[in-house]
mmCIF file of C-alpha atoms in Angstrom:
data_model
loop_
_atom_site.group_PDB
_atom_site.id
_atom_site.type_symbol
_atom_site.label_atom_id
_atom_site.label_comp_id
_atom_site.label_asym_id
_atom_site.label_seq_id
_atom_site.Cartn_x
_atom_site.Cartn_y
_atom_site.Cartn_z
ATOM 1 C CA MET A 91 42.365 29.057 37.187
ATOM 2 C CA TRP A 92 38.839 29.939 36.045
ATOM 3 C CA ALA A 93 38.172 26.786 34.001
ATOM 4 C CA GLN A 94 40.146 23.755 32.881
ATOM 5 C CA LEU A 95 38.867 22.242 29.640
ATOM 6 C CA GLY A 96 40.937 19.072 29.660
ATOM 7 C CA PRO A 97 44.038 17.483 31.114
ATOM 8 C CA GLU A 98 47.387 19.259 30.946
ATOM 9 C CA VAL A 99 49.288 18.466 27.774
ATOM 10 C CA GLU A 100 52.935 17.667 27.244
ATOM 11 C CA LEU A 101 54.449 20.173 24.867
ATOM 12 C CA GLY A 102 56.035 18.827 21.722
ATOM 13 C CA ASP A 103 55.663 19.458 18.022
ATOM 14 C CA ALA A 104 52.431 21.160 16.949
ATOM 15 C CA MET A 105 50.576 18.050 15.759
ATOM 16 C CA THR A 106 51.462 16.026 18.882
ATOM 17 C CA THR A 107 50.414 18.847 21.182
ATOM 18 C CA LEU A 108 47.164 19.523 19.275
ATOM 19 C CA GLY A 109 46.361 15.807 19.347
ATOM 20 C CA GLN A 110 46.227 15.908 23.152
ATOM 21 C CA LEU A 111 43.726 18.757 23.364
ATOM 22 C CA ARG A 112 40.015 18.252 23.993
ATOM 23 C CA VAL A 113 39.281 21.951 23.425
ATOM 24 C CA ALA A 114 41.539 24.533 21.773
ATOM 25 C CA PRO A 115 40.289 27.903 23.048
ATOM 26 C CA ASP A 116 40.782 30.638 20.494
ATOM 27 C CA GLY A 117 38.665 33.816 20.649
ATOM 28 C CA CYS A 118 36.211 34.319 23.513
ATOM 29 C CA THR A 119 33.525 36.655 24.856
ATOM 30 C CA LEU A 120 31.919 37.096 28.290
ATOM 31 C CA ASP A 121 28.148 37.077 28.842
ATOM 32 C CA ALA A 122 25.991 38.675 31.552
ATOM 33 C CA GLU A 123 25.809 35.408 33.557
ATOM 34 C CA ASN A 124 29.622 35.327 33.925
ATOM 35 C CA ARG A 125 29.956 32.515 31.417
ATOM 36 C CA ILE A 126 32.375 32.615 28.527
ATOM 37 C CA TRP A 127 31.663 31.756 24.915
ATOM 38 C CA VAL A 128 34.821 30.157 23.519
ATOM 39 C CA ALA A 129 35.710 29.456 19.893
ATOM 40 C CA ASP A 130 37.044 25.880 19.885
ATOM 41 C CA GLY A 131 39.748 25.912 17.219
ATOM 42 C CA ILE A 132 39.906 22.119 16.889
ATOM 43 C CA GLY A 133 36.332 21.142 17.743
ATOM 44 C CA GLY A 134 34.513 23.031 14.986
ATOM 45 C CA ARG A 135 32.213 24.682 17.507
ATOM 46 C CA CYS A 136 31.670 27.565 19.888
ATOM 47 C CA ILE A 137 31.061 26.512 23.481
ATOM 48 C CA ARG A 138 29.564 28.347 26.439
ATOM 49 C CA VAL A 139 31.628 27.543 29.530
ATOM 50 C CA ALA A 140 30.748 27.993 33.202
ATOM 51 C CA GLN A 141 33.375 28.684 35.852
ATOM 52 C CA GLY A 142 35.079 25.386 36.624
ATOM 53 C CA GLY A 143 34.962 24.180 33.025
ATOM 54 C CA GLU A 144 31.455 22.767 32.537
ATOM 55 C CA ILE A 145 30.344 23.178 28.931
ATOM 56 C CA VAL A 146 26.736 24.340 29.216
ATOM 57 C CA TYR A 147 25.944 24.909 25.531
ATOM 58 C CA GLU A 148 27.505 24.551 22.111
ATOM 59 C CA VAL A 149 26.879 25.909 18.634
ATOM 60 C CA LYS A 150 28.235 24.225 15.503
ATOM 61 C CA PRO A 151 28.375 26.058 12.186
ATOM 62 C CA PRO A 152 27.106 24.368 9.022
ATOM 63 C CA GLY A 153 29.257 22.449 6.579
ATOM 64 C CA GLY A 154 31.939 21.349 9.026
ATOM 65 C CA LEU A 155 33.428 24.829 9.293
ATOM 66 C CA GLY A 156 35.800 25.622 12.143
ATOM 67 C CA VAL A 157 35.156 28.473 14.590
ATOM 68 C CA PHE A 158 38.165 30.668 15.380
ATOM 69 C CA ALA A 159 36.716 33.774 17.030
ATOM 70 C CA CYS A 160 33.410 34.830 18.559
ATOM 71 C CA ALA A 161 31.707 37.899 19.983
ATOM 72 C CA LEU A 162 28.353 38.915 21.437
ATOM 73 C CA GLY A 163 26.791 42.015 19.930
ATOM 74 C CA GLY A 164 23.756 43.378 18.119
ATOM 75 C CA GLU A 165 21.001 45.669 19.442
ATOM 76 C CA SER A 166 20.313 43.577 22.549
ATOM 77 C CA GLY A 167 23.758 41.999 22.894
ATOM 78 C CA THR A 168 22.385 38.523 22.189
ATOM 79 C CA THR A 169 23.723 38.056 18.670
ATOM 80 C CA LEU A 170 26.557 35.534 18.802
ATOM 81 C CA LEU A 171 28.939 36.179 15.920
ATOM 82 C CA LEU A 172 31.153 33.300 14.804
ATOM 83 C CA CYS A 173 34.216 33.804 12.595
ATOM 84 C CA CYS A 174 34.448 30.573 10.618
ATOM 85 C CA ALA A 175 36.698 28.986 7.998
ATOM 86 C CA PRO A 176 37.324 25.471 6.669
ATOM 87 C CA ASP A 177 40.512 25.110 8.762
ATOM 88 C CA TYR A 178 43.078 27.077 10.736
ATOM 89 C CA PHE A 179 46.140 26.474 8.557
ATOM 90 C CA GLU A 180 47.363 29.927 7.548
ATOM 91 C CA ASN A 181 48.944 28.694 4.300
ATOM 92 C CA ASN A 182 45.623 27.166 3.187
ATOM 93 C CA ARG A 183 43.679 30.332 3.937
ATOM 94 C CA ARG A 184 46.103 32.918 2.526
ATOM 95 C CA GLU A 185 44.810 32.805 -1.072
ATOM 96 C CA ALA A 186 41.355 31.323 -0.419
ATOM 97 C CA ARG A 187 38.280 33.447 0.247
ATOM 98 C CA GLU A 188 36.285 30.874 2.184
ATOM 99 C CA ALA A 189 35.962 32.492 5.604
ATOM 100 C CA VAL A 190 32.479 33.535 6.698
ATOM 101 C CA LEU A 191 30.812 35.368 9.561
ATOM 102 C CA ILE A 192 27.845 33.419 10.937
ATOM 103 C CA THR A 193 25.363 34.774 13.475
ATOM 104 C CA THR A 194 22.865 33.149 15.784
ATOM 105 C CA GLU A 195 20.732 34.462 18.633
ATOM 106 C CA VAL A 196 21.373 33.383 22.222
ATOM 107 C CA SER A 197 19.369 34.073 25.355
ATOM 108 C CA VAL A 198 21.983 35.821 27.527
ATOM 109 C CA PRO A 199 23.476 39.155 26.380
ATOM 110 C CA HIS A 200 27.092 40.234 26.537
ATOM 111 C CA ALA A 201 28.589 41.636 29.723
ATOM 112 C CA GLY A 202 29.620 45.277 29.736
ATOM 113 C CA LEU A 203 30.679 46.923 26.538
ATOM 114 C CA PRO A 204 31.508 44.736 23.530
#
């Protein structure tokens, strides 16, 4: 196990299981310091995680948007791209056009090829 971001959960229906999570890892990307940026599907943030599970940095998008995927890219590999939407419920998002791509600069570039 590379990192544990909370206690193990007991599986049940979706809402019960989600209610037990402290972090819901969705998309992720590796940086050059062997840390992983993780989109937190329930926390409305993107967190940078060190091996073992320590959260060393977090980015929150404006307006209470959720973050569901992330990537490092750009010329120098230090542009953190966040795929954001108001929530993760597929039925709510199907007809709406509210998703956005938000970028911010970070100090450590991506590892390898994007």
